[in-house]
Amino acid sequence: AFGTILKALAKIAAKVVKKLATKPGATYMLKQNLQ
């Protein structure tokens, strides 16, 4: 059951990343996270 939850979270995270990637602020957010 725990594995399925992790898979679901991974899918959601991938969707969020794709949405952020289309926005101009994505590069700014990535730079902030890398620092």
XYZ file of C-alpha atoms in Angstrom:
35
model
C 0.000 0.000 0.000
C 2.883 2.315 0.842
C 4.399 1.774 -2.606
C 1.212 2.859 -4.355
C 1.135 6.049 -2.279
C 4.709 6.840 -3.318
C 3.820 6.240 -6.968
C 0.814 8.551 -6.686
C 2.933 11.275 -5.081
C 5.535 10.874 -7.827
C 2.855 11.366 -10.507
C 1.504 14.465 -8.754
C 5.020 15.864 -8.369
C 5.683 15.291 -12.077
C 2.497 17.195 -12.992
C 3.462 20.100 -10.736
C 6.949 20.240 -12.241
C 5.512 20.278 -15.768
C 3.118 23.100 -14.858
C 5.923 25.129 -13.264
C 8.174 24.491 -16.260
C 5.693 26.305 -18.514
C 5.739 29.386 -16.295
C 8.435 32.102 -16.545
C 9.017 31.959 -12.797
C 10.121 28.320 -12.992
C 13.760 29.201 -13.634
C 13.726 31.589 -10.677
C 12.267 28.913 -8.403
C 14.866 26.385 -9.565
C 17.692 28.824 -8.851
C 16.311 29.486 -5.355
C 16.079 25.740 -4.664
C 19.635 25.115 -5.877
C 21.103 27.758 -3.592
